[in-house]
Structures are given as structure tokens and as C-alpha cells.
Amino acid sequence: MAELDPGSAGTVTTIKWRFPTVHPEGHKYVAIAAISSLVCAFMAWETLAWPLLGVTIWVATFFRDPIRTVPQGENLIVAPADGLITLIQQVPPPREMAGDAGLGSEPMTRVSIFMSVFDVHINRTPIAGTIKSVVYVPGKFLNADLDKASEDNERQHILVERGDGSRVGFTQIAGLVARRIVPFVKNGDMVVAGQRIGLIRFGSRVDVYLPAGAAPRVSLGQRTISGETILGVIGDADAAKGRAL
């Protein structure tokens, strides 16, 4: 927002903090919790009204949708999720994104970001480009922090291709509490880096498959900010490597 600074001779650009909005996907859940709390309060059931008020606040917080500032640079790969980096491994790409039309068949670096129920759950695309595929796979609801969750849990694979043919794939994985993956994009959509592409309810994980020549710029135990933290740089194999397991 541009404002006139009384202490200067011209107009300066300032950024003001604002309370994060609640994503429309969460409105009905907030309403259900709030109405339940109000009904209990009206009935003088205080032992239920207060806990339900706390649930209402938590649900609103879970679906918060803060503004993010995406770093500039066409070769940057940004984090698609808020959370904790729990795994950095060399693995084959998922079969749903493998092959000549996908990520190939050679092992590639997978960076796993675990989202707790307290993290922002709006996911964003790591790069700009065209959505080449969105593949939903039903599955279990194991702890998303487990390595086998990438193969056993309910998940959704998204493949993005840049104009130069470079591709980045990432997978939304439902967790122990999560029960639904909500997509915002479909095949053929054009996206910009950091654009919202979906969310997962309620606690989950996102795996990012870095292309060849993009060493990870993050380390195990580091926290990421969706749309802001740089995971890697396409074509930059000399980046400081994260510790792989």
C-alpha cells in the first residue's frame, strides 16, 4: 500500500501486517464450530461452550490464508508448504509421474515437508508453468511423517512444466488426521510460482521432486514457508546440499 510519509518529500511504499483471512474452504467448518459453541452457551452448557469456542478459533487458524512474498528468479524452486523438512532422499519418481512425459525414471532428490495441524495448509506451486497432470490416488491415513506414507497414504501428484521443458513434480499426502485433499487446479492450467494449488485437511505432508541439476538448498530440521523458502535452483548443482538420509 502506498502512503505519503509526512517526514519525507515524496511517496514511499510501506507494507502493513494484516490478520490472515480464512480460506473459503474453511468457512463452513468455522461456522459449524461457532454455531455449536453458541448453542451450548445459550443452553448454559458452559463445560461444552468454552471448549467449542477453542475449537472454533483453532479451525479458523487452521484454514488461515496469509499473503506470501514469492522470491523473484525464474529458476527458483520454492517450497509448496509450510512445515518441517523431515526427509531428503534420492528416490525413483512415483510411477504416476514417471516416464518420458513426466519426471523420467532416474532417481532424483525428494524433499519431504511435514505439516502439523498448527501449520498453514494452503499449498502452492514450486515453479511457474503449465499443469501437465493431476493424479489422485486413494490410500491409507498413516502418520504422514513416516517414509512409507509416500506410497501407502491417500495422495495427489501434480506435475508442472516450464516453457523450456523443465519439470517439477510434487505430491500432497494425507496424514493421520487428514481426510481430504482439495485441489484448486486441473490439467492444462497455467500457474505462476507460489500460486495456491490446493490444501489438505488436517495435518499432512508434501513431497517435492527436484529435477536433475538442482541440489537442495535446505537441510533436515529446517522450517519452510510456503511460496517463500527456496528449496533449490534449476541448473544449480553446486548449491549447498541438505543432509540426505
mmCIF file of C-alpha atoms in Angstrom, residues 90 117 120 140-142 144 146 165 177 182 185 229 238:
data_model
loop_
_atom_site.group_PDB
_atom_site.id
_atom_site.type_symbol
_atom_site.label_atom_id
_atom_site.label_comp_id
_atom_site.label_asym_id
_atom_site.label_seq_id
_atom_site.Cartn_x
_atom_site.Cartn_y
_atom_site.Cartn_z
ATOM 1 C CA GLN A 90 17.430 -39.976 -3.519
ATOM 2 C CA VAL A 117 -2.148 -29.329 12.477
ATOM 3 C CA VAL A 120 -0.778 -23.212 7.253
ATOM 4 C CA LYS A 140 -4.484 -45.186 3.870
ATOM 5 C CA PHE A 141 -4.170 -42.482 6.537
ATOM 6 C CA LEU A 142 -0.884 -43.399 8.223
ATOM 7 C CA ALA A 144 2.446 -38.572 7.238
ATOM 8 C CA LEU A 146 6.605 -41.955 8.012
ATOM 9 C CA GLY A 165 10.606 -28.204 -20.752
ATOM 10 C CA VAL A 177 -5.828 -36.817 10.806
ATOM 11 C CA VAL A 182 -8.741 -30.380 -2.051
ATOM 12 C CA VAL A 185 -6.027 -26.639 -10.286
ATOM 13 C CA THR A 229 11.550 -20.634 1.157
ATOM 14 C CA ASP A 238 26.645 -26.628 -6.831
#
